[in-house]
Short mmCIF file of C-alpha atoms and ligand atoms in Angstrom, two decimals:
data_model
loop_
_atom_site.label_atom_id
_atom_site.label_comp_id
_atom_site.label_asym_id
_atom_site.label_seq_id
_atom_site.Cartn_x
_atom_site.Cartn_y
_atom_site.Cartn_z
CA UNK A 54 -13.91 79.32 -1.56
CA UNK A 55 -17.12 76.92 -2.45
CA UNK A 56 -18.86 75.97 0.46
CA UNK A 57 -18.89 72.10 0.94
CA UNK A 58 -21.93 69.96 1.20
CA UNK A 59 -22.09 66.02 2.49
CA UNK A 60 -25.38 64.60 1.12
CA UNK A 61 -26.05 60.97 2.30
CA UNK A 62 -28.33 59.22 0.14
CA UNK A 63 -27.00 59.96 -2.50
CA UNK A 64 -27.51 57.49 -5.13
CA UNK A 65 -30.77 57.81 -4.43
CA UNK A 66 -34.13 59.56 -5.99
CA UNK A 67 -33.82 62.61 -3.67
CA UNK A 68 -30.26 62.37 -2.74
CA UNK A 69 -29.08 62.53 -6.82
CA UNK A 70 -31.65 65.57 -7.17
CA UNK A 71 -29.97 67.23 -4.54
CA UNK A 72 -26.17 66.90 -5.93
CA UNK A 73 -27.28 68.04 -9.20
CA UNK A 74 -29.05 70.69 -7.10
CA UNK A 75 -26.18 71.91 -5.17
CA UNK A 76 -23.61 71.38 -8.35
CA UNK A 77 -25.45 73.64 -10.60
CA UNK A 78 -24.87 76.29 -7.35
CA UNK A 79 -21.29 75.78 -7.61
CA UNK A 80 -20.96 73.82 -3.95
CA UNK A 81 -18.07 71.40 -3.57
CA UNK A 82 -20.32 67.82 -2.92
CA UNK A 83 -19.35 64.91 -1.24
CA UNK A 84 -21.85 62.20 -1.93
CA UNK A 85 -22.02 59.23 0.16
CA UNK A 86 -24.41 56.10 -0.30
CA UNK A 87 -24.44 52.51 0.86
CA UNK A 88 -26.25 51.97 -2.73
CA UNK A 89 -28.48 49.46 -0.97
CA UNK A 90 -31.28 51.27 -2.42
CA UNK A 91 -29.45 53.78 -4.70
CA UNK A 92 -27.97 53.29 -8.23
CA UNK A 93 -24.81 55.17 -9.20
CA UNK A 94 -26.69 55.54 -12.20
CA UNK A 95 -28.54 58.38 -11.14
CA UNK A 96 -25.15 60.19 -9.99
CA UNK A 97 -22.82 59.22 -13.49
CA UNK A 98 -22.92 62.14 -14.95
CA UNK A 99 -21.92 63.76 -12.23
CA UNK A 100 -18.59 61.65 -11.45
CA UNK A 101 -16.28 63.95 -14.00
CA UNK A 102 -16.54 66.96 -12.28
CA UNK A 103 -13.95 68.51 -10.01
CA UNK A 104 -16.15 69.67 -7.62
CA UNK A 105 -17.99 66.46 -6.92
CA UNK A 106 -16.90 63.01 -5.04
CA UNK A 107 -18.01 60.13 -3.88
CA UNK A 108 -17.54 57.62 -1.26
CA UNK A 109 -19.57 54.39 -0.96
CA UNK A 110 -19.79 54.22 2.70
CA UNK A 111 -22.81 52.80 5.48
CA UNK A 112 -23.46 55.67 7.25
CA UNK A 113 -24.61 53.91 10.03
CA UNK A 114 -20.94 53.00 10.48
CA UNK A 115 -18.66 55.97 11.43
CA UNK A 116 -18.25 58.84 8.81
CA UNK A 117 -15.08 60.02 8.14
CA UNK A 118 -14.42 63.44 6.06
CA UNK A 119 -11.44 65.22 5.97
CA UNK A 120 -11.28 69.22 5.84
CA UNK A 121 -14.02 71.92 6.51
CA UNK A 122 -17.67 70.95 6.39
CA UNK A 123 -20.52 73.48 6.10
CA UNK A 124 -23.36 71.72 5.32
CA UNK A 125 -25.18 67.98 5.99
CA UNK A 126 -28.20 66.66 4.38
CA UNK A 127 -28.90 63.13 5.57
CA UNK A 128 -31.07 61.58 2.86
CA UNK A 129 -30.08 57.99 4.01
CA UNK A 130 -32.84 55.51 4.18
CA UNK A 131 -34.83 53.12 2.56
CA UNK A 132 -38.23 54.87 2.05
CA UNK A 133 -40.63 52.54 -0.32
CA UNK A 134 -42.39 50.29 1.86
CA UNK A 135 -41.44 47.13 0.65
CA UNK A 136 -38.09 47.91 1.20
CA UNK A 137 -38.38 48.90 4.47
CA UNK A 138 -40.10 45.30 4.59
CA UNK A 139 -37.10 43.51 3.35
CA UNK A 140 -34.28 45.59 4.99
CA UNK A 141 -36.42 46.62 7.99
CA UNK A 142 -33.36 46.31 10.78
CA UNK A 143 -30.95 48.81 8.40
CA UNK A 144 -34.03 50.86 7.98
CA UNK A 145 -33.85 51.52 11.97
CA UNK A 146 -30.07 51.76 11.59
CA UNK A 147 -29.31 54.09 9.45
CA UNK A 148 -32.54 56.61 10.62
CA UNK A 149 -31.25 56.06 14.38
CA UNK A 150 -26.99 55.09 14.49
CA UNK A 151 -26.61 56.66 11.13
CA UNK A 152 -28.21 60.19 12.30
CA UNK A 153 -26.30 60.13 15.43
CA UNK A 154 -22.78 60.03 13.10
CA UNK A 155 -23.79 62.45 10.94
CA UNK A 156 -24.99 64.89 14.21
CA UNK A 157 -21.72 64.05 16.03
CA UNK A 158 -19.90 64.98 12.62
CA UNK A 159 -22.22 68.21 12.26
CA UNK A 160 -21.30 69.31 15.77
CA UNK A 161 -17.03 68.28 15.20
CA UNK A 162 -17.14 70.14 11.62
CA UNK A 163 -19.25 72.98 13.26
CA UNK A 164 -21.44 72.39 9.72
CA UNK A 165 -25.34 73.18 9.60
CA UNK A 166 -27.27 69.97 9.48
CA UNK A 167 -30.64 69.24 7.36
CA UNK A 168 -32.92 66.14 8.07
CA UNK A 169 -34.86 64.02 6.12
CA UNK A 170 -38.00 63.60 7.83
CA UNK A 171 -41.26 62.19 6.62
CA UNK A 172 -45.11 62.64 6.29
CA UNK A 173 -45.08 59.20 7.93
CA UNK A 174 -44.49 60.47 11.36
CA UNK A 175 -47.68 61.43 10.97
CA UNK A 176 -48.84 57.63 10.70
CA UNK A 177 -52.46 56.80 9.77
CA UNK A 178 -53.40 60.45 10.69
CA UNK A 179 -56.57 61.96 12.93
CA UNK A 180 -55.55 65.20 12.08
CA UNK A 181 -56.37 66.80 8.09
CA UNK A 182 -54.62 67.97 6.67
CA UNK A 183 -51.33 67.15 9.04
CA UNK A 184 -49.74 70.52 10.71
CA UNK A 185 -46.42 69.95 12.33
CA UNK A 186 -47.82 70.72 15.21
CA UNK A 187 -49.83 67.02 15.78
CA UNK A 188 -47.60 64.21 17.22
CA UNK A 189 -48.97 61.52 14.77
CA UNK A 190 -50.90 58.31 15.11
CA UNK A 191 -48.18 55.51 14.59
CA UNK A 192 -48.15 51.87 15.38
CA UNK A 193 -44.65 51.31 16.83
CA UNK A 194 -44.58 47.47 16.24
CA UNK A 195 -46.32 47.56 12.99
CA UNK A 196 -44.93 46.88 9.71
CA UNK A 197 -44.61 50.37 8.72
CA UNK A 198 -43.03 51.10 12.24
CA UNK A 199 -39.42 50.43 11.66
CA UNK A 200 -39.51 53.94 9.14
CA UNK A 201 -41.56 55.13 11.27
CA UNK A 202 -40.07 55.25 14.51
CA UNK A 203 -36.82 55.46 13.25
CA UNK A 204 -37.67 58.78 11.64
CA UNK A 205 -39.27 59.82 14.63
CA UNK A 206 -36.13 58.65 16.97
CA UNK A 207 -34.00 60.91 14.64
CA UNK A 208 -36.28 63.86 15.27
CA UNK A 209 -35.91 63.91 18.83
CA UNK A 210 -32.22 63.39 18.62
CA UNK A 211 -31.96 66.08 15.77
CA UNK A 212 -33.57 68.32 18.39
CA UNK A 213 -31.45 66.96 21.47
CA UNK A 214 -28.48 68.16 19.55
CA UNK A 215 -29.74 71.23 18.63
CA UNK A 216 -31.04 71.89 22.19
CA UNK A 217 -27.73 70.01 24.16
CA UNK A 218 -24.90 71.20 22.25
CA UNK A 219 -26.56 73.87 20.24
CA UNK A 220 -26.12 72.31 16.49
CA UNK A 221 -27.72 74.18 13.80
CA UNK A 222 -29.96 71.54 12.83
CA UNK A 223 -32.91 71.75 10.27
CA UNK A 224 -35.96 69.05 10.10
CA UNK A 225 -37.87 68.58 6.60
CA UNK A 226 -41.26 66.11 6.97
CA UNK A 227 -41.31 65.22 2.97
CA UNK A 228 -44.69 64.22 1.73
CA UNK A 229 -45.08 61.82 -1.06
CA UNK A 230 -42.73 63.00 -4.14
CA UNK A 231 -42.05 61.79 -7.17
CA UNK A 232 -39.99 62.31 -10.70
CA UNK A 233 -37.42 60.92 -12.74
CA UNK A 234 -34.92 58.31 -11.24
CA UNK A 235 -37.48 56.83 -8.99
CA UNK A 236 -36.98 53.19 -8.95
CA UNK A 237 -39.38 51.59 -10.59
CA UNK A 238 -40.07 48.67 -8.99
CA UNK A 239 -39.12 50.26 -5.27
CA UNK A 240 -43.11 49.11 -4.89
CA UNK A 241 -44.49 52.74 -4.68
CA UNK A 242 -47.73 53.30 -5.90
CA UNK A 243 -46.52 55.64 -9.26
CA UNK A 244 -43.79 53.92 -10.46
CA UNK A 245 -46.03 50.83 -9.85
CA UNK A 246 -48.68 51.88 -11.72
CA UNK A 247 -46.71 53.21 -14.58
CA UNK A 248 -44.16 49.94 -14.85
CA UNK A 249 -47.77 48.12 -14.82
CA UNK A 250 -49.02 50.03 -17.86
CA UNK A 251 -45.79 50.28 -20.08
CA UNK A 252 -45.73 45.91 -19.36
CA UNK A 253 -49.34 45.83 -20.60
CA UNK A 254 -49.94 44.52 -17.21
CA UNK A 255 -53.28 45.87 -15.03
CA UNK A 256 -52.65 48.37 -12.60
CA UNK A 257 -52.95 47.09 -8.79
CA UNK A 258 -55.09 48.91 -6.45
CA UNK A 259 -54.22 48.26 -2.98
CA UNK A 260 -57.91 48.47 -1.45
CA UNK A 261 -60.96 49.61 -2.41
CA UNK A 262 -58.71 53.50 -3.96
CA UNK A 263 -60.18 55.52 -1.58
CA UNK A 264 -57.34 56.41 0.35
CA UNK A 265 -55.40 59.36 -0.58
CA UNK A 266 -52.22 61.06 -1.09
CA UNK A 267 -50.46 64.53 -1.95
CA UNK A 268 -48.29 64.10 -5.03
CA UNK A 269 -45.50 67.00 -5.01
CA UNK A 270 -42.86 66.97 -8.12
CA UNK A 271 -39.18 66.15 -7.15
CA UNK A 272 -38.04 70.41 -8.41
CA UNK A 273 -40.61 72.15 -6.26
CA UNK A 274 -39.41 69.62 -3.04
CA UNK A 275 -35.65 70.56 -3.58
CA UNK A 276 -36.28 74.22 -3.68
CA UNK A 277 -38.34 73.72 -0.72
CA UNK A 278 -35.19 71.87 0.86
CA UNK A 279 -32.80 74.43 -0.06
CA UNK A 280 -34.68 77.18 1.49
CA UNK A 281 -35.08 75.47 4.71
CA UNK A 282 -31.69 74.84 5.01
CA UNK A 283 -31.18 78.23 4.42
CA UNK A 284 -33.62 79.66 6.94
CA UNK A 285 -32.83 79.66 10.51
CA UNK A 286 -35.71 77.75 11.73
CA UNK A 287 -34.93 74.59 13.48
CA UNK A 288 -38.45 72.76 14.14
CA UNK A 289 -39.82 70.73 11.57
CA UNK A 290 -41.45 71.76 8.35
CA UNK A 291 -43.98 69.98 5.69
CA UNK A 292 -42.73 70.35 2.45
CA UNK A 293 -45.24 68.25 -0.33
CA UNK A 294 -48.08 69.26 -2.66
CA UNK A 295 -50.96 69.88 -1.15
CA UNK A 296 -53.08 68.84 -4.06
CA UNK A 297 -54.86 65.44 -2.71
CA UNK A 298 -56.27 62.64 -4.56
CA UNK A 299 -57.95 59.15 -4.11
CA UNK A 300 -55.58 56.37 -5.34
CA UNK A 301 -58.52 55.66 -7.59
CA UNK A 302 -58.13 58.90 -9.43
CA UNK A 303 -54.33 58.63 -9.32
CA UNK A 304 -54.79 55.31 -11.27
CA UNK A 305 -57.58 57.10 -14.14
CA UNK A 306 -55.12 59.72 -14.61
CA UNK A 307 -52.16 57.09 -15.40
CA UNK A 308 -54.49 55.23 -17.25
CA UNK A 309 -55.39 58.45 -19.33
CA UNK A 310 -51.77 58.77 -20.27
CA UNK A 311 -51.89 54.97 -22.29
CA UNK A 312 -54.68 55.56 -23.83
CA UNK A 313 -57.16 54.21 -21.19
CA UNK A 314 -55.70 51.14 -21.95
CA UNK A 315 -54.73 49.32 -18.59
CA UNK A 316 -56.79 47.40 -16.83
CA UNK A 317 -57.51 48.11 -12.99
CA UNK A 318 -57.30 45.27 -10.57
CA UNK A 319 -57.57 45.10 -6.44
CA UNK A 320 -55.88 43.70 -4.19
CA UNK A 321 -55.89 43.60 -0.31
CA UNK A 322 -55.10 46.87 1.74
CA UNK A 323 -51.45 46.51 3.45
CA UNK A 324 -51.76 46.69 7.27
CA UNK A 325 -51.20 50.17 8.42
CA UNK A 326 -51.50 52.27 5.36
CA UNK A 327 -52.89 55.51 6.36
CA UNK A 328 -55.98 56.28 4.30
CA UNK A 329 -55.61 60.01 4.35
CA UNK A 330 -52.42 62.14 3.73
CA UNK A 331 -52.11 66.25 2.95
CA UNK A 332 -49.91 68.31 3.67
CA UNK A 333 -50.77 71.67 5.32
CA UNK A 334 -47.49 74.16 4.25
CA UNK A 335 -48.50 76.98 6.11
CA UNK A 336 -45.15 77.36 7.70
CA UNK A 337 -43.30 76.47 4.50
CA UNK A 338 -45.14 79.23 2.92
CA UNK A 339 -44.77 81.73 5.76
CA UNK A 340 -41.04 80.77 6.61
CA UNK A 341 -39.18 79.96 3.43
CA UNK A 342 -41.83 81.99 0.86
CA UNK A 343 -42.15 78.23 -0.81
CA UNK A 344 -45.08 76.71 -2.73
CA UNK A 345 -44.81 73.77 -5.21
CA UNK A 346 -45.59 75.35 -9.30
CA UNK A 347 -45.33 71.80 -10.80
CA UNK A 348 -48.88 70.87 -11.61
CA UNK A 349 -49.35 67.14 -11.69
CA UNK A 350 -50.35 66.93 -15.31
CA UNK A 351 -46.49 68.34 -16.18
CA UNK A 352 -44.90 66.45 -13.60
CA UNK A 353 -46.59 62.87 -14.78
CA UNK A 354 -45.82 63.91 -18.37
CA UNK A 355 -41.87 64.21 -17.44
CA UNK A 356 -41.67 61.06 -15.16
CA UNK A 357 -43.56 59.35 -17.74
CA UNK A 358 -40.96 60.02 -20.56
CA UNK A 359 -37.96 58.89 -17.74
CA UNK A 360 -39.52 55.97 -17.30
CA UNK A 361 -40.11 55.21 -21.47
CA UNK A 362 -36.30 55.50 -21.83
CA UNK A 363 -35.58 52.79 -19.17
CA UNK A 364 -34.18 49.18 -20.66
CA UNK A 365 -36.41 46.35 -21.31
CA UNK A 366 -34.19 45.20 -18.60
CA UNK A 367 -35.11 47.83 -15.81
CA UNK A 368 -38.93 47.22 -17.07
CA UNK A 369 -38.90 43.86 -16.41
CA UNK A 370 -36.66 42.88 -13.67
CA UNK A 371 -39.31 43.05 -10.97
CA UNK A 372 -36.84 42.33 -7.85
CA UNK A 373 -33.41 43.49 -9.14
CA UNK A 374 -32.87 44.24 -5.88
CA UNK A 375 -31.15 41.22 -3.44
CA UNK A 376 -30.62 42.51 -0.01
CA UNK A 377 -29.73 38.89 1.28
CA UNK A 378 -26.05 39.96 2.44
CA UNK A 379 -26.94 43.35 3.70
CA UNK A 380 -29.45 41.61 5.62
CA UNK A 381 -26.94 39.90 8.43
CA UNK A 382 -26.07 43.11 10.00
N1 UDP B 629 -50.74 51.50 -3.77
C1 UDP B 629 -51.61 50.88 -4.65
N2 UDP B 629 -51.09 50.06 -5.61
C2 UDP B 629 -49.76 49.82 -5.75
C3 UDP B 629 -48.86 50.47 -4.86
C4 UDP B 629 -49.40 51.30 -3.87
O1 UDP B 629 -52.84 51.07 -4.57
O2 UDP B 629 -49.37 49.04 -6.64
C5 UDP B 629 -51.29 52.38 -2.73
C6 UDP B 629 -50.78 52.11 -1.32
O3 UDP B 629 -51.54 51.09 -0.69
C7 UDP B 629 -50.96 53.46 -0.66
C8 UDP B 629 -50.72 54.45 -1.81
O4 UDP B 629 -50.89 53.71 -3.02
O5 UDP B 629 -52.26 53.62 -0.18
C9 UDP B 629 -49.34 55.07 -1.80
O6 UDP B 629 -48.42 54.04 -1.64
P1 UDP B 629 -46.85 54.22 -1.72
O7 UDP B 629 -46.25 52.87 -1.53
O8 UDP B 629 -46.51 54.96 -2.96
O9 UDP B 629 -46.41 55.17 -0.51
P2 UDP B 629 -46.99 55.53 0.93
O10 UDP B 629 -47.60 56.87 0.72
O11 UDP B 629 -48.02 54.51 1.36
O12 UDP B 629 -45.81 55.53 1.80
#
């Protein structure tokens, strides 16, 4: 018998990764998004197959899922910034109400349940590179807070199950990642400054560049998932590149790929944004024998193509994206 999987999310950039992921290891997947922020473009080609279904559902309402369950990845969430801006009270939801449902159907299927955590716990951090081990620097009433809290609320109740009623429960804190099927105008700084450069339009700098990030390809962060999952460690674990660069060299190395044709301009600094971020995978490496192989040269040469073969459309709608009714709740 295939061993069934629930992964919530996914319509998303991680979440479609994932089905494809577990398809291609013969699982039985259920996929489940709200597509607030997904597109059931990214799961199409997946829809034929026997062993795959899906059910557009909030998961911050109750889940319902009939026969055996073995496994749970909860991928839910807004996670670009300016969508946590627009939709910040179902950004709390579905981290907080939604990870409760999914914990309370982990612990009624008996099923092993995976996380999606985030380098953002972390918040602006005074720890570098960021161990699992420091609690984070995080403004709770900030704009960034409503990801950030709620991903920090489902931590501690991922770890209340796990302690309380003995769940098997697994935590991932995923540093910046990127690949095909990103949106690209979610507002994140790659698919930003790659929409910017295929428009002819100059690439923003938020700043004056000098804050960094750890860019890890979406293959290497799966694997990294699926070994977790597999382990039987239950505390967090990093999983991200650990290869760090200004935003400022992120943007020459974009620009590189047109040519050195777009033009850089800057703009002002969001509040909150953490100037430093890189991942220390120690424990990754110890625990799950994981380190990412995707340099960023190959991994920015892939994305790039995905991104060439979007519509004029997808290039140019800016704000296809109208949360107005989802908004209300
Ligand atoms: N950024 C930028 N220009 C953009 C979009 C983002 O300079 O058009 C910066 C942003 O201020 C941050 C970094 O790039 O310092 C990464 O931003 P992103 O939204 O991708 O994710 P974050 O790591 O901040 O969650």
């Amino acid at each position: 018998m295939a061993k069934r999987v629930l992964i919530t999310g996914a319509a998303g950039f991680l979440g479609s990764h994932l089905c494809d992921y577990f398809i291609q290891k013969d699982y039985e997947v259920i996929a489940m998004d709200n597509l607030i922020t997904g597109q059931m473009k990214n799961i199409e080609h997946l829809m034929p197959l026997p062993n795959f279904e899906f059910y557009h559902h909030d998961v911050s309402k109750y889940v319902h899922i009939s026969g055996e369950l073995d496994y749970i990845l909860h991928f839910a969430s807004p996670a670009s910034p300016i969508d946590y801006l627009k939709i910040p009270i179902q950004t709390l939801k579905v981290g907080s109400l939604g990870t409760h449902n999914l914990l309370g159907l982990a612990k009624a299927k008996n099923a092993r349940i995976l996380v999606a955590s985030t380098s953002e716990v972390y918040g602006d951090p005074l720890v570098h590179p960021q161990t699992e081990d420091y609690w984070g620097n995080v403004n709770p009433i900030g704009p960034r807070g409503v990801y950030d809290e709620a991903k920090r609320f489902q931590e501690a109740i991922t770890m209340a199950y796990h302690r309380f009623h003995q769940v098997e429960t697994r935590i991932v804190r995923i540093f910046n990642t990127y690949g095909p099927r990103m949106r690209l105008n979610d507002g994140r700084v790659l698919p930003a400054f790659i929409g910017q450069s295929l428009r002819g339009e100059p690439m923003t700098i938020f700043g004056d560049g000098s804050q960094t990030r750890s860019f890890c390809y979406v293959s290497d962060l799966v694997e990294g998932i699926y070994r977790l999952l597999m382990s039987d460690y239950p505390y967090p674990v990093n999983i991200g590149n650990p290869d760090e660069i200004t935003i400022s060299q992120f943007a020459n190395e974009i620009k590189a790929l047109f040519d050195g044709k777009p033009e850089i301009v800057y703009k002002p600094l969001p509040q909150d944004d953490p100037m430093q971020r890189q991942p220390n995978i120690s424990k990754a490496k110890e625990l799950l024998n994981w380190e990412p192989k995707v340099e960023r040269k190959e991994g920015l040469k892939i994305t790039l193509e995905y991104f060439k073969s979007l519509s004029k459309e997808d290039l140019y709608e800016l704000d296809h994206k109208d949360f107005g009714s989802f908004n209300k709740f």
